[in-house]
mmCIF file of C-alpha atoms in Angstrom:
data_model
loop_
_atom_site.group_PDB
_atom_site.id
_atom_site.type_symbol
_atom_site.label_atom_id
_atom_site.label_comp_id
_atom_site.label_asym_id
_atom_site.label_seq_id
_atom_site.Cartn_x
_atom_site.Cartn_y
_atom_site.Cartn_z
ATOM 1 C CA UNK K 1 -58.195 -1.729 16.125
ATOM 2 C CA UNK K 2 -61.230 -2.388 13.092
ATOM 3 C CA UNK K 3 -59.527 -3.779 10.026
ATOM 4 C CA UNK K 4 -60.901 -0.820 8.697
ATOM 5 C CA UNK K 5 -59.457 2.493 9.508
ATOM 6 C CA UNK K 6 -57.380 4.153 7.394
ATOM 7 C CA UNK K 7 -54.089 3.137 7.626
ATOM 8 C CA UNK K 8 -54.836 -0.139 6.918
ATOM 9 C CA UNK K 9 -55.915 0.651 3.019
ATOM 10 C CA UNK K 10 -54.385 1.225 0.331
ATOM 11 C CA UNK K 11 -52.761 4.729 -1.626
ATOM 12 C CA UNK K 12 -54.444 6.103 -3.541
ATOM 13 C CA UNK K 13 -51.772 5.635 -7.029
ATOM 14 C CA UNK K 14 -52.124 8.310 -10.302
ATOM 15 C CA UNK K 15 -51.928 7.093 -13.470
ATOM 16 C CA UNK K 16 -50.160 9.006 -16.814
ATOM 17 C CA UNK K 17 -52.571 8.463 -19.776
ATOM 18 C CA UNK K 18 -50.196 7.133 -22.623
ATOM 19 C CA UNK K 19 -48.802 9.402 -24.304
ATOM 20 C CA UNK K 20 -47.900 12.321 -21.587
ATOM 21 C CA UNK K 21 -44.630 11.867 -20.664
ATOM 22 C CA UNK K 22 -43.000 14.334 -17.599
ATOM 23 C CA UNK K 23 -40.569 16.628 -19.854
ATOM 24 C CA UNK K 24 -36.357 15.641 -19.975
ATOM 25 C CA UNK K 25 -33.980 17.976 -17.520
ATOM 26 C CA UNK K 26 -31.520 19.514 -18.276
ATOM 27 C CA UNK K 27 -28.707 17.916 -17.479
ATOM 28 C CA UNK K 28 -25.511 18.854 -15.938
ATOM 29 C CA UNK K 29 -22.660 17.222 -15.988
ATOM 30 C CA UNK K 30 -21.170 15.276 -13.257
ATOM 31 C CA UNK K 31 -18.999 17.710 -10.591
ATOM 32 C CA UNK K 32 -17.427 14.391 -9.685
ATOM 33 C CA UNK K 33 -13.965 14.945 -10.470
ATOM 34 C CA UNK K 34 -13.737 18.202 -12.049
ATOM 35 C CA UNK K 35 -10.022 19.357 -12.529
ATOM 36 C CA UNK K 36 -10.969 23.386 -12.353
ATOM 37 C CA UNK K 37 -13.196 22.981 -8.396
ATOM 38 C CA UNK K 38 -11.721 24.472 -5.664
ATOM 39 C CA UNK K 39 -10.552 21.141 -3.478
ATOM 40 C CA UNK K 40 -8.726 23.064 -0.846
ATOM 41 C CA UNK K 41 -11.115 25.447 -0.215
ATOM 42 C CA UNK K 42 -13.383 23.349 -0.147
ATOM 43 C CA UNK K 43 -12.378 20.760 2.231
ATOM 44 C CA UNK K 44 -10.902 23.707 4.820
ATOM 45 C CA UNK K 45 -15.006 24.196 4.768
ATOM 46 C CA UNK K 46 -15.872 20.912 5.424
ATOM 47 C CA UNK K 47 -12.436 20.708 8.009
ATOM 48 C CA UNK K 48 -14.154 23.796 9.750
ATOM 49 C CA UNK K 49 -16.872 22.045 10.374
ATOM 50 C CA UNK K 50 -15.272 19.171 11.999
ATOM 51 C CA UNK K 51 -13.907 20.637 14.254
ATOM 52 C CA UNK K 52 -17.256 23.541 14.998
ATOM 53 C CA UNK K 53 -19.241 20.806 15.484
ATOM 54 C CA UNK K 54 -17.694 18.262 18.533
ATOM 55 C CA UNK K 55 -19.051 15.185 18.191
ATOM 56 C CA UNK K 56 -18.844 15.247 13.908
ATOM 57 C CA UNK K 57 -17.281 12.198 11.933
ATOM 58 C CA UNK K 58 -16.290 13.410 9.328
ATOM 59 C CA UNK K 59 -18.063 15.781 6.143
ATOM 60 C CA UNK K 60 -18.669 13.773 2.248
ATOM 61 C CA UNK K 61 -19.728 16.692 -0.699
ATOM 62 C CA UNK K 62 -21.605 14.261 -3.475
ATOM 63 C CA UNK K 63 -23.362 15.030 -6.627
ATOM 64 C CA UNK K 64 -26.736 14.361 -6.117
ATOM 65 C CA UNK K 65 -26.448 11.568 -8.559
ATOM 66 C CA UNK K 66 -24.782 9.759 -6.109
ATOM 67 C CA UNK K 67 -20.879 10.604 -6.895
ATOM 68 C CA UNK K 68 -18.635 11.208 -4.201
ATOM 69 C CA UNK K 69 -16.552 14.753 -4.693
ATOM 70 C CA UNK K 70 -14.544 14.630 -1.482
ATOM 71 C CA UNK K 71 -14.496 13.611 2.251
ATOM 72 C CA UNK K 72 -12.965 13.878 4.749
ATOM 73 C CA UNK K 73 -13.944 11.006 6.455
ATOM 74 C CA UNK K 74 -11.972 9.020 8.438
ATOM 75 C CA UNK K 75 -10.219 5.941 6.863
ATOM 76 C CA UNK K 76 -12.247 2.701 6.092
ATOM 77 C CA UNK K 77 -15.759 4.922 6.637
ATOM 78 C CA UNK K 78 -16.509 3.794 2.447
ATOM 79 C CA UNK K 79 -17.158 7.703 1.419
ATOM 80 C CA UNK K 80 -18.370 6.625 -2.182
ATOM 81 C CA UNK K 81 -21.408 4.525 -0.113
ATOM 82 C CA UNK K 82 -22.049 7.399 1.909
ATOM 83 C CA UNK K 83 -21.779 9.735 -0.836
ATOM 84 C CA UNK K 84 -24.412 7.375 -2.899
ATOM 85 C CA UNK K 85 -27.060 7.350 0.418
ATOM 86 C CA UNK K 86 -26.862 11.044 0.566
ATOM 87 C CA UNK K 87 -28.258 11.146 -3.370
ATOM 88 C CA UNK K 88 -31.173 8.067 -1.914
ATOM 89 C CA UNK K 89 -32.036 10.466 0.818
ATOM 90 C CA UNK K 90 -31.946 13.586 -1.185
ATOM 91 C CA UNK K 91 -34.130 11.864 -3.589
ATOM 92 C CA UNK K 92 -36.947 10.652 -0.749
ATOM 93 C CA UNK K 93 -36.977 14.352 0.785
ATOM 94 C CA UNK K 94 -37.773 15.874 -2.931
ATOM 95 C CA UNK K 95 -40.438 13.602 -3.306
ATOM 96 C CA UNK K 96 -42.313 14.590 -0.234
ATOM 97 C CA UNK K 97 -41.498 18.285 0.123
ATOM 98 C CA UNK K 98 -43.415 17.738 -4.093
ATOM 99 C CA UNK K 99 -45.736 15.970 -3.212
ATOM 100 C CA UNK K 100 -46.578 17.813 0.297
ATOM 101 C CA UNK K 101 -46.603 20.902 -1.803
ATOM 102 C CA UNK K 102 -43.133 22.537 0.038
ATOM 103 C CA UNK K 103 -40.936 23.418 -1.874
ATOM 104 C CA UNK K 104 -37.609 22.322 -2.460
ATOM 105 C CA UNK K 105 -35.388 19.675 -0.790
ATOM 106 C CA UNK K 106 -33.419 21.811 1.624
ATOM 107 C CA UNK K 107 -32.419 19.484 4.980
ATOM 108 C CA UNK K 108 -32.497 15.542 5.971
ATOM 109 C CA UNK K 109 -31.477 13.758 8.814
ATOM 110 C CA UNK K 110 -31.510 10.083 10.380
ATOM 111 C CA UNK K 111 -30.760 9.188 13.759
ATOM 112 C CA UNK K 112 -29.232 5.815 15.102
ATOM 113 C CA UNK K 113 -28.890 3.629 18.081
ATOM 114 C CA UNK K 114 -25.296 4.992 17.151
ATOM 115 C CA UNK K 115 -25.047 8.832 15.262
ATOM 116 C CA UNK K 116 -26.862 10.527 12.573
ATOM 117 C CA UNK K 117 -27.051 11.290 9.154
ATOM 118 C CA UNK K 118 -27.416 14.450 8.353
ATOM 119 C CA UNK K 119 -27.385 15.357 5.032
ATOM 120 C CA UNK K 120 -28.468 19.304 3.224
ATOM 121 C CA UNK K 121 -28.894 20.661 -0.240
ATOM 122 C CA UNK K 122 -25.788 22.823 -1.306
ATOM 123 C CA UNK K 123 -26.820 23.452 -5.003
ATOM 124 C CA UNK K 124 -28.932 21.465 -7.216
ATOM 125 C CA UNK K 125 -26.169 19.848 -8.723
ATOM 126 C CA UNK K 126 -24.908 18.985 -5.223
ATOM 127 C CA UNK K 127 -24.913 18.132 -1.523
ATOM 128 C CA UNK K 128 -23.283 17.959 2.027
ATOM 129 C CA UNK K 129 -23.392 15.134 4.045
ATOM 130 C CA UNK K 130 -22.443 15.480 7.944
ATOM 131 C CA UNK K 131 -21.906 12.112 9.592
ATOM 132 C CA UNK K 132 -22.090 12.365 13.552
ATOM 133 C CA UNK K 133 -22.210 10.583 16.462
ATOM 134 C CA UNK K 134 -24.522 9.574 18.871
ATOM 135 C CA UNK K 135 -23.601 12.732 21.619
ATOM 136 C CA UNK K 136 -23.462 15.313 18.509
ATOM 137 C CA UNK K 137 -25.290 18.353 18.651
ATOM 138 C CA UNK K 138 -28.852 18.448 16.690
ATOM 139 C CA UNK K 139 -29.236 22.305 16.811
ATOM 140 C CA UNK K 140 -25.363 23.258 16.570
ATOM 141 C CA UNK K 141 -25.504 20.972 13.479
ATOM 142 C CA UNK K 142 -28.137 22.675 11.457
ATOM 143 C CA UNK K 143 -26.804 26.150 12.841
ATOM 144 C CA UNK K 144 -23.448 25.520 11.237
ATOM 145 C CA UNK K 145 -24.398 23.414 8.443
ATOM 146 C CA UNK K 146 -26.564 25.490 6.677
ATOM 147 C CA UNK K 147 -23.416 28.388 6.125
ATOM 148 C CA UNK K 148 -21.144 25.834 5.265
ATOM 149 C CA UNK K 149 -23.285 24.345 2.501
ATOM 150 C CA UNK K 150 -24.053 28.123 1.133
ATOM 151 C CA UNK K 151 -20.036 28.911 0.957
ATOM 152 C CA UNK K 152 -19.502 25.621 -1.042
ATOM 153 C CA UNK K 153 -21.842 26.424 -3.731
ATOM 154 C CA UNK K 154 -20.153 29.998 -3.718
ATOM 155 C CA UNK K 155 -16.945 27.692 -4.123
ATOM 156 C CA UNK K 156 -18.701 25.009 -6.424
ATOM 157 C CA UNK K 157 -19.648 27.346 -8.886
ATOM 158 C CA UNK K 158 -16.648 28.868 -9.487
ATOM 159 C CA UNK K 159 -15.123 26.333 -10.272
ATOM 160 C CA UNK K 160 -17.379 25.214 -12.607
#
């Protein structure tokens, strides 16, 4: 292959004109640690998803800021780190959607040699992350998880 192919050239860069900063968006208070959230109902939703889909190891509800809200991961799984990874996955997916003009982030799945991490948008502040084994039925997960995310959004809005 020649050195002048389409994948061997630098990507074009946008240059921001001096004095033209992007508008600052309102940043609501983080959900993590909010005592008014209905944690019992939220944890029931996470547990039901884990039970409905064989091969799901656990679920994390985290903020888009990377802070853990709650989880049902097994001991030793570092849910705080997974919440941060889910937020990073969201950030990348959001930028892809913006760059391609495809709208807001909905879902992203990462497959590794030993399993999956799927991240679903709950609302503008929260994400549902699902960790599964390599044998998890991803199609079934994608069928059930958006409904769980919708119910979590309702629960979160009731607790704010």
